[in-house]
CSV table of C-alpha atoms in Angstrom, one decimal:
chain,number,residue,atom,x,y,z
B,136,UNK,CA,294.1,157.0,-44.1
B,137,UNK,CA,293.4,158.8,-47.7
B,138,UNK,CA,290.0,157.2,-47.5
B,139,UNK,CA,288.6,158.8,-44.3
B,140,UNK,CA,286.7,161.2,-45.5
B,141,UNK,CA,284.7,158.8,-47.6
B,142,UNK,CA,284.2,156.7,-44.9
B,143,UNK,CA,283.2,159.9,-42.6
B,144,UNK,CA,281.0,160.6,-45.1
B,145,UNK,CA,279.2,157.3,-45.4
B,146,UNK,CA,278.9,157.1,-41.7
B,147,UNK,CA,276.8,160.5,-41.4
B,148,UNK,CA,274.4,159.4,-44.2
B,149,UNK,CA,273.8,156.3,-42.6
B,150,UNK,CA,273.1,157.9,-39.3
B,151,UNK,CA,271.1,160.7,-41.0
B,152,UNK,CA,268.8,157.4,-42.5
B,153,UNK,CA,268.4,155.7,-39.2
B,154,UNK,CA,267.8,158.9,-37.2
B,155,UNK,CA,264.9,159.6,-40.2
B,156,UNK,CA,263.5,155.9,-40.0
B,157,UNK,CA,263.3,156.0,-35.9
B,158,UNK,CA,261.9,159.6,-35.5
B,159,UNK,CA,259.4,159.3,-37.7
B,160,UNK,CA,257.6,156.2,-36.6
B,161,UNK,CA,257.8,157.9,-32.7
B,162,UNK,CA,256.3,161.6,-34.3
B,163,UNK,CA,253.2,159.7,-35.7
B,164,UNK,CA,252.9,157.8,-32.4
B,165,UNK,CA,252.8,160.5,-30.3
B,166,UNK,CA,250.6,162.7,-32.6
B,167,UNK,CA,248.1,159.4,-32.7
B,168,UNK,CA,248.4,159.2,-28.4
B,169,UNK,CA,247.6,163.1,-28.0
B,170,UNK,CA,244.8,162.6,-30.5
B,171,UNK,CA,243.7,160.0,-28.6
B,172,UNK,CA,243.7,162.1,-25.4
B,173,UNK,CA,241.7,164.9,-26.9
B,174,UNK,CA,239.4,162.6,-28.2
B,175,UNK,CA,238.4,161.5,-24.5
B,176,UNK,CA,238.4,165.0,-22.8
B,177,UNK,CA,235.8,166.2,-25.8
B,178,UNK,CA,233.7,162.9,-25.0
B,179,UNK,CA,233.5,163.8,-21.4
B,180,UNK,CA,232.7,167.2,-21.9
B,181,UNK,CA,230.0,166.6,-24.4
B,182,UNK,CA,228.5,164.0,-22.0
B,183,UNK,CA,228.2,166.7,-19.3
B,184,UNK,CA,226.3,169.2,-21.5
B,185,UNK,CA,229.7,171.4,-22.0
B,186,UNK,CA,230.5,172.4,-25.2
B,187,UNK,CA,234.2,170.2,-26.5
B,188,UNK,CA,237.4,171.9,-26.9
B,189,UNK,CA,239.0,173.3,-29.4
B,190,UNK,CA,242.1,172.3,-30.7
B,191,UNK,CA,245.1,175.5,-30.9
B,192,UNK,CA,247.9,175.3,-32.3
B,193,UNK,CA,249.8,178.1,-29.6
B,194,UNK,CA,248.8,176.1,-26.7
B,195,UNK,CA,250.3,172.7,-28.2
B,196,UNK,CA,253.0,174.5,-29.3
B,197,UNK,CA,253.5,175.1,-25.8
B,198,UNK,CA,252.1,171.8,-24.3
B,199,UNK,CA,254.8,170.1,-26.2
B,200,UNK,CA,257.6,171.8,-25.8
B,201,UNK,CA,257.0,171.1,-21.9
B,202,UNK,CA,256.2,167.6,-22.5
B,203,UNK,CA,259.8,167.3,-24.3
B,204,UNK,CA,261.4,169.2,-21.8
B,205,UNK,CA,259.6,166.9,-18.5
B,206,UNK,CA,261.2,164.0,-20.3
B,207,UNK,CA,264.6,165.3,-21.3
B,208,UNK,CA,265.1,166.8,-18.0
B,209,UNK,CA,263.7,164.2,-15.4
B,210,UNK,CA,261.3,166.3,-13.7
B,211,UNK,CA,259.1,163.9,-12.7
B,212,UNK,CA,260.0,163.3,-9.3
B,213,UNK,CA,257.9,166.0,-8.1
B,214,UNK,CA,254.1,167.2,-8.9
B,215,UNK,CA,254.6,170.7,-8.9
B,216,UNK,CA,257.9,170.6,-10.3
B,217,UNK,CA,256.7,169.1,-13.1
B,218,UNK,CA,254.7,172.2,-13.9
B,219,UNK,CA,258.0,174.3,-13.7
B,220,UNK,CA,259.9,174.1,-17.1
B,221,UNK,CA,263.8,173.8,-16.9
B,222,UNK,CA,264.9,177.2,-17.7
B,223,UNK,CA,262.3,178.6,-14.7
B,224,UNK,CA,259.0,179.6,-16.6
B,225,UNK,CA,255.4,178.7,-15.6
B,226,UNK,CA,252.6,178.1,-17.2
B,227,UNK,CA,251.7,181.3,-18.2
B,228,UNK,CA,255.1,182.3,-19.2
B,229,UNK,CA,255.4,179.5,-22.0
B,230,UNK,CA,251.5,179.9,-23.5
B,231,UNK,CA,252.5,183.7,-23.8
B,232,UNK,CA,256.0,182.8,-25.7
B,233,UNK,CA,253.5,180.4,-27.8
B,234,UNK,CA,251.7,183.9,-28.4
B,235,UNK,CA,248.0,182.8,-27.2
B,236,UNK,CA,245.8,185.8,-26.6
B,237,UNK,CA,245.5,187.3,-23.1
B,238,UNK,CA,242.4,189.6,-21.5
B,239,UNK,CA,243.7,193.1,-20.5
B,240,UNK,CA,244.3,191.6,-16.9
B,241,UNK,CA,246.0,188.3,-18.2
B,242,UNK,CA,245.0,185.1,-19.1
B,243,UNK,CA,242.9,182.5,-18.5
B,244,UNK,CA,245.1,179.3,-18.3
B,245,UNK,CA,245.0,175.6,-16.7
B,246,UNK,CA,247.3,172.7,-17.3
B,247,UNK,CA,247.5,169.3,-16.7
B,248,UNK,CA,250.4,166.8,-16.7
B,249,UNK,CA,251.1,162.8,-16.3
B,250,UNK,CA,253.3,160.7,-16.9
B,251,UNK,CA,251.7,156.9,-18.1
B,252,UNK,CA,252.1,154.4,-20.6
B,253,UNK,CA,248.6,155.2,-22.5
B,254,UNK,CA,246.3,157.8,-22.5
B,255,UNK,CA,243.4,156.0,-21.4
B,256,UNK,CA,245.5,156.0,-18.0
B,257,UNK,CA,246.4,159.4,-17.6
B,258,UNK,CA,242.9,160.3,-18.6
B,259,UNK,CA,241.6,157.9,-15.8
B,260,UNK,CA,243.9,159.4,-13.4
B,261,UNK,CA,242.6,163.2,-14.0
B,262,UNK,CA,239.3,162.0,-13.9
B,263,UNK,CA,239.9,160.5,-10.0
B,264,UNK,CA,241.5,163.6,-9.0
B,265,UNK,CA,239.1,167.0,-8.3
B,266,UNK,CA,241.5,169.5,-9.2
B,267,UNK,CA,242.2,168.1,-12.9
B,268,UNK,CA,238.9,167.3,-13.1
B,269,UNK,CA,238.2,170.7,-12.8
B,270,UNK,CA,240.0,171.6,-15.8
B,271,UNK,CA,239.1,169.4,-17.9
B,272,UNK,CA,235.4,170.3,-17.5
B,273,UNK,CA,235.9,173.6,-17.0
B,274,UNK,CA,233.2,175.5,-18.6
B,275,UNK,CA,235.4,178.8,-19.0
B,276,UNK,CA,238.0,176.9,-21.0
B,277,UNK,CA,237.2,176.8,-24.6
B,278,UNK,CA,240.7,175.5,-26.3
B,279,UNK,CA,242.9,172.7,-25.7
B,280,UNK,CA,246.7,172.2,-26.9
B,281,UNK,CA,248.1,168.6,-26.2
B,282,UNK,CA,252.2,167.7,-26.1
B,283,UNK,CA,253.0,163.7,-25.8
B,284,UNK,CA,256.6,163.0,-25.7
B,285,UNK,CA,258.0,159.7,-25.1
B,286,UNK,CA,260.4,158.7,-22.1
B,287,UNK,CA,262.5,155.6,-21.6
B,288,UNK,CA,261.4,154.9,-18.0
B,289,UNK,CA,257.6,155.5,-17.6
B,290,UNK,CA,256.5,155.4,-21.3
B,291,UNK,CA,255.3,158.7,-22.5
B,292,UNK,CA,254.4,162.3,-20.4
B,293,UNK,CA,251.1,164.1,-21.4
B,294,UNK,CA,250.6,167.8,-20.9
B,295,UNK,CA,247.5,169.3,-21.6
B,296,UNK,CA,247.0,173.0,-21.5
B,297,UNK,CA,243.6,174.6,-21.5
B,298,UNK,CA,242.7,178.2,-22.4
B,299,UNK,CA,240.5,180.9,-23.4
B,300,UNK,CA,241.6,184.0,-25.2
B,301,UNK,CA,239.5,187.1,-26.3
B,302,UNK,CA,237.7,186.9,-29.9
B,303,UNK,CA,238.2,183.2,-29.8
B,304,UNK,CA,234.3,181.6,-30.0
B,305,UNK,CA,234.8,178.1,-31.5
B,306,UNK,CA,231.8,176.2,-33.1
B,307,UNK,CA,231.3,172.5,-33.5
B,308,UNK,CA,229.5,170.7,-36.4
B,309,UNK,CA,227.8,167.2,-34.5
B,310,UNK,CA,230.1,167.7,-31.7
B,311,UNK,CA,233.7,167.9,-33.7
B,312,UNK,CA,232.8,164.9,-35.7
B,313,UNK,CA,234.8,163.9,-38.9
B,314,UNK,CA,232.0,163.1,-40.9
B,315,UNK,CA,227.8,162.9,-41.4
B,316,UNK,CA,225.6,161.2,-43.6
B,317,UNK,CA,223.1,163.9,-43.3
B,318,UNK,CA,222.9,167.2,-44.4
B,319,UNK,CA,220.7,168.3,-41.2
B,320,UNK,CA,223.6,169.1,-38.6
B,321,UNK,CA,224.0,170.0,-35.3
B,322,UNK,CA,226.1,173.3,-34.2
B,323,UNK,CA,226.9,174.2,-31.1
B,324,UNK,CA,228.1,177.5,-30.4
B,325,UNK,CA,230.4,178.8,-27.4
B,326,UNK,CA,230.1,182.1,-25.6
B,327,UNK,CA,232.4,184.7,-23.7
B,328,UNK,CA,232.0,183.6,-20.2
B,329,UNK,CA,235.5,184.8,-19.0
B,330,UNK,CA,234.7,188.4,-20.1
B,331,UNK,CA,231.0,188.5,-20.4
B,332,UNK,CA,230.8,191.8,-21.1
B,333,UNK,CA,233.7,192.1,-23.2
B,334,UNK,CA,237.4,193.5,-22.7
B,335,UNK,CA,237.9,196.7,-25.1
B,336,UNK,CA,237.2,196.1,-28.5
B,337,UNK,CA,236.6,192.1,-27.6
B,338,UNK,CA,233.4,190.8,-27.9
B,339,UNK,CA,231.5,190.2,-24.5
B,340,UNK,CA,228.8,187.1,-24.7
B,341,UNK,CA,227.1,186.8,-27.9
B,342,UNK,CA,223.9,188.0,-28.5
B,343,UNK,CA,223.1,187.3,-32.1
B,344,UNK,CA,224.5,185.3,-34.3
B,345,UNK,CA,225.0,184.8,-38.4
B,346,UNK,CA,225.4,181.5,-40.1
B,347,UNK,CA,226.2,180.7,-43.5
B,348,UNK,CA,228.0,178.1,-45.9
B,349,UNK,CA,229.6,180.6,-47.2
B,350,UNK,CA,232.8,182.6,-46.1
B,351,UNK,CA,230.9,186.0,-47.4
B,352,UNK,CA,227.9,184.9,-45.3
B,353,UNK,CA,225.9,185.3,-48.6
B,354,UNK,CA,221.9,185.4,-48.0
B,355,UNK,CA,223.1,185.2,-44.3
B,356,UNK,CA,220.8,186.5,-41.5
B,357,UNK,CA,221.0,187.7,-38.0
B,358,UNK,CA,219.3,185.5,-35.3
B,359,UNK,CA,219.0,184.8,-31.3
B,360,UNK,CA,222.1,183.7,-30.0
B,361,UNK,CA,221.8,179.7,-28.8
B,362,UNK,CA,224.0,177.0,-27.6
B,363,UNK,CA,223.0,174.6,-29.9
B,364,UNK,CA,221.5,175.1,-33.3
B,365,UNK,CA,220.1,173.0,-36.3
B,366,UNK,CA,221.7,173.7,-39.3
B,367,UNK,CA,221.6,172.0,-43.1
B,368,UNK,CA,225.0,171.9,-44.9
B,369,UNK,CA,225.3,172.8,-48.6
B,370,UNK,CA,224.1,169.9,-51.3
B,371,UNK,CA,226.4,167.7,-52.8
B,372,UNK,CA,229.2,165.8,-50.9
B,373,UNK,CA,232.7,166.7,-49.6
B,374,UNK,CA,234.1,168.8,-47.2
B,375,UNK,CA,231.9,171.5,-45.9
B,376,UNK,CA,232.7,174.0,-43.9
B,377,UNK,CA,229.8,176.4,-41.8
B,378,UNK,CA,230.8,180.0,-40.9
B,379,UNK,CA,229.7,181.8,-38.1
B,380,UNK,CA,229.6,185.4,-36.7
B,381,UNK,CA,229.1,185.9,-33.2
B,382,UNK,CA,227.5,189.7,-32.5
B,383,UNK,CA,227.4,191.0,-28.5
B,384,UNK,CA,224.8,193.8,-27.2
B,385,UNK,CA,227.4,196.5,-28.1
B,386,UNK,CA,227.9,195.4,-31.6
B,387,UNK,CA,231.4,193.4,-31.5
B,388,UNK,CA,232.0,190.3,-33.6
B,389,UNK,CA,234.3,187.6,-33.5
B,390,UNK,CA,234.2,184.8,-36.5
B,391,UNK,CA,234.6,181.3,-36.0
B,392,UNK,CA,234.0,178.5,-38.7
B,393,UNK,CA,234.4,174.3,-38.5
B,394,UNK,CA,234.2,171.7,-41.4
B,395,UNK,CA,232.8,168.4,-41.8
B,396,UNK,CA,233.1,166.1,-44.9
B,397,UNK,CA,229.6,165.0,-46.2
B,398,UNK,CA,228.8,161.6,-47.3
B,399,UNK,CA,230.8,158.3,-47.2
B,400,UNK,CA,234.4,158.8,-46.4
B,401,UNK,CA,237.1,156.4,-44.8
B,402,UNK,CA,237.4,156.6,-41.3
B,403,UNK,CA,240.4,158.3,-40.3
B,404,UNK,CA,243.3,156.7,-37.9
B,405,UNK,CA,243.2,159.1,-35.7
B,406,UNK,CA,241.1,161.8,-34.5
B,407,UNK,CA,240.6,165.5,-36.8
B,408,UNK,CA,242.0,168.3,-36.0
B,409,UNK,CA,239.5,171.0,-35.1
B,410,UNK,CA,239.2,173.9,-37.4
B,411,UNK,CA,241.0,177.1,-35.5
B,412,UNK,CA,238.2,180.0,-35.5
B,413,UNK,CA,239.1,182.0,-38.8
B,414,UNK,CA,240.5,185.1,-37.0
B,415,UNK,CA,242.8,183.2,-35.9
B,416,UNK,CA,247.0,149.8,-18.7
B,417,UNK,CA,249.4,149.7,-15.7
B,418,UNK,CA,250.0,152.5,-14.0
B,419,UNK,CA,254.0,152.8,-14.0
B,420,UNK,CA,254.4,156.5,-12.5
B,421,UNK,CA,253.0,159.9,-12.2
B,422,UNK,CA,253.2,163.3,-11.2
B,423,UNK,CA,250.1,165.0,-11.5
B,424,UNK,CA,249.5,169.0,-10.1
B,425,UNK,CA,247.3,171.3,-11.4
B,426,UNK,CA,248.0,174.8,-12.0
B,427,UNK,CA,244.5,176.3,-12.3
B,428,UNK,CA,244.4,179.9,-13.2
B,429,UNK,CA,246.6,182.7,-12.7
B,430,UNK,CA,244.6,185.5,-11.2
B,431,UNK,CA,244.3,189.0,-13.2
B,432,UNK,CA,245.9,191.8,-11.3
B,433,UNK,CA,242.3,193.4,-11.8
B,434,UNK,CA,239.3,191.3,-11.1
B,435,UNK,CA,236.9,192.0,-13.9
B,436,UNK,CA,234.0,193.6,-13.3
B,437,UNK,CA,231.6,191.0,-14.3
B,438,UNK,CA,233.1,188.4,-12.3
B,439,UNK,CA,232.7,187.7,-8.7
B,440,UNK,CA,235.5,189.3,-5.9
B,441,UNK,CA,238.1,186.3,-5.9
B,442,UNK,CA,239.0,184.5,-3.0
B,443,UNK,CA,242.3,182.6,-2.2
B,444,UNK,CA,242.0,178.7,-2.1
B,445,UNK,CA,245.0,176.0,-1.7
B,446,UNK,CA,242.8,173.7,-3.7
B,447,UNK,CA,240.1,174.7,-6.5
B,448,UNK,CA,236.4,174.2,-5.6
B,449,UNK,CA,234.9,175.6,-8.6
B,450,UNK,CA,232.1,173.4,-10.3
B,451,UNK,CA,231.1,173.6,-13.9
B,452,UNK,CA,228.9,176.0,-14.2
B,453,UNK,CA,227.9,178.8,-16.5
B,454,UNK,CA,228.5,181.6,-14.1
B,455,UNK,CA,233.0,183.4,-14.3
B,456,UNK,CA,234.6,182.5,-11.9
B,457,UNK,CA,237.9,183.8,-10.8
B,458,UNK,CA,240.0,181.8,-8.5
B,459,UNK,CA,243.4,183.7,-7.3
B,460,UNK,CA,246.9,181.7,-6.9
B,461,UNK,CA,244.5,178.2,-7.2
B,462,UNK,CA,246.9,175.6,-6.6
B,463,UNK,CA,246.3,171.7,-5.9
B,464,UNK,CA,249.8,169.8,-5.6
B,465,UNK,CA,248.9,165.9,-5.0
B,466,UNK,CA,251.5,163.5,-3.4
B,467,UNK,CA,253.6,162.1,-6.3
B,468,UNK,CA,253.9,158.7,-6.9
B,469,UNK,CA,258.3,158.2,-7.3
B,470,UNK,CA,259.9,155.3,-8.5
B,471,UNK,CA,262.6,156.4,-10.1
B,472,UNK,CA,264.5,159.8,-11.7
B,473,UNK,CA,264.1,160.2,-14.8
B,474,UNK,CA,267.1,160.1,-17.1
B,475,UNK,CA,268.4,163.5,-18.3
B,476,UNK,CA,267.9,162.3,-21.8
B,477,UNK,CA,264.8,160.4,-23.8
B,478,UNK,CA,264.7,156.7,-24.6
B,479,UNK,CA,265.2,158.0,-28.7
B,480,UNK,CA,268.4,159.6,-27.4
B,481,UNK,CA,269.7,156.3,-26.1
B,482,UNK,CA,268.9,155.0,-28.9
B,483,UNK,CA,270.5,157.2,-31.3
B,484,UNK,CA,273.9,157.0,-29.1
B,485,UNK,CA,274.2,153.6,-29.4
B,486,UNK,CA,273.7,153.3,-32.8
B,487,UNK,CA,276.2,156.1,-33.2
B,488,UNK,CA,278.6,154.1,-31.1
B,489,UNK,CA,278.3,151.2,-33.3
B,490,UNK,CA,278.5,152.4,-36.5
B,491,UNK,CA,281.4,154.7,-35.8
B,492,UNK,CA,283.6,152.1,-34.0
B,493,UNK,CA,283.3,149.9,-37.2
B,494,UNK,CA,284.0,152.6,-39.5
B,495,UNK,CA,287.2,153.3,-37.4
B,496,UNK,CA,288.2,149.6,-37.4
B,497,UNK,CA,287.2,150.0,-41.6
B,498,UNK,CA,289.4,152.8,-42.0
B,499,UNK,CA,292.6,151.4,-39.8
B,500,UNK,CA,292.0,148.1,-42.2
């Protein structure tokens, strides 16, 4: 029995390797699924005039952490239930741990769930259902964050959470593309449509706008504010990156910038990640509910008076709209309860099972 702790010890690095070489094949998955996903929202949007969505870092932060927390705790039974996390919180309660920005009277939040074996389903689903439709074409939603997790039963659960937070204006070389031939680009610009006349210090819609190559906005020059704007990147190729200041009738600005690389450049596995503004199939199961905005506990004064709905109605359209306690819960489809652990847990155990009971059988040897 001297030897025990040697053999103890060769156990755990073994473990710690496996562990390594099985999580890190199922990180890259998911992150290639979720890009993926956001890939196929933006297309949609872009297709319907509305300006794509902005990747955040908060709001995945908080999409995944509900996506691992769906799968480790099996609730997927239920539609709405799947929108409450296992310690309770909401929504709104796990973008604000994330830290996302809120408006003086709250936030401006929406969220989507499913639980499929590729994206291309989930995305289908949403699309066939009004309420997460809704959300994804949102015109008041300017960000995205996206969580994919996987699960042993029904492949992999998606969350999606969609926001907008004050100062936050992304812009959008050739619609979020990784790369152009061309130096003449195409920018389109998003405005402050949940506060359109501002909140405090936070800029309301923008009325003018700056652009530059340059993070000083060198030889830079106030202009009309427009959606969508014809812009020529800086010679030579590479990665460029175009700066923009947004400036509203009362003279607030917000700052937002996005990169592109110029000339030939290998195509990337998966899709980019968007530049953050610089101030900051068979269908196996699913659950989907929509959570569509949590109402502020003072309408702003731009907006119209809310009105209580069981299921939202708004269409994409440029005008704020607030809608109060919105809440569309659609009949799951339940084959089965979820395990309280993922499929990588079961995986680990047994491997943990194996190698320890020949260790032991080592050791008594």
């Amino acid at each position: 029995m001297r030897n025990l702790p040697i053999h103890w010890t060769r156990v755990a690095i073994l473990l710690l390797v496996l562990f390594g070489a099985m999580i890190a094949p199922v990180d890259a998955q998911s992150a290639d699924l979720a890009a993926d996903l956001a890939a196929r929202i933006n297309r949609e949007r872009v297709a319907r005039g509305l300006a794509p969505l902005a990747l955040n870092a908060k709001l995945t932060a908080a999409a995944q952490a509900h996506a691992a927390d769906v799968a480790r705790n099996g609730r997927t039974n239920n539609a709405q239930e799947g929108h409450i996390g296992s310690d309770g919180s909401t929504v709104f309660d796990r973008v604000a741990r994330a830290g996302y920005g809120a408006y003086s009277w709250g936030r401006r939040l929406g969220e989507n769930w499913a639980w499929y074996r590729t994206p291309a389903d989930a995305f289908a689903m949403w699309m066939e259902s009004a309420g997460h439709r809704n959300n994804i074409l949102h015109p008041l939603f300017r960000e995205m964050g996206i969580g994919v997790t996987t699960h042993p039963v029904v492949g992999f659960v998606y969350v999606v959470d969609f926001g907008a937070q004050p100062n936050a204006l992304p812009i959008f070389i050739n619609d979020g593309a990784a790369q152009t031939q061309a130096r003449d680009v195409k920018l389109t610009l998003t405005s402050e449509d949940v506060a359109p006349n501002g909140d405090g210090d936070s800029i309301g819609r923008p009325a003018q706008v700056m652009i530059s190559n340059a993070a000083d906005f060198s030889d830079a020059h106030w202009q009309t504010y427009a959606p969508k704007i014809t812009w020529t990147l800086a010679p030579n190729g590479g990665a460029k990156t175009v700066y923009v200041k947004y400036r509203d009738a009362k003279g607030r600005t917000a700052l937002a910038s996005d990169s592109i690389h110029l000339g030939a450049v290998a195509a990337p596995t998966s899709a980019p990640t968007r530049a953050q503004p610089t101030f900051a199939s068979t269908r196996v199961n699913a659950a989907p509910t929509l959570i569509a905005t949590r109402a502020p506990t003072e309408a702003p004064t731009e907006t119209p008076t809310p009105t209580i709905t069981l299921a939202p109605t708004e269409t994409p359209t440029a005008s704020a709209q607030v809608v109060v306690r919105a809440t569309e819960t659609l009949a799951p489809v339940s084959e089965a309860r979820a395990p309280s652990f993922d499929g990588l847990g079961i995986v680990v155990i047994a491997v943990m099972s194996i190698v320890l009971i020949r260790a032991w059988y080592a050791v008594e040897r």
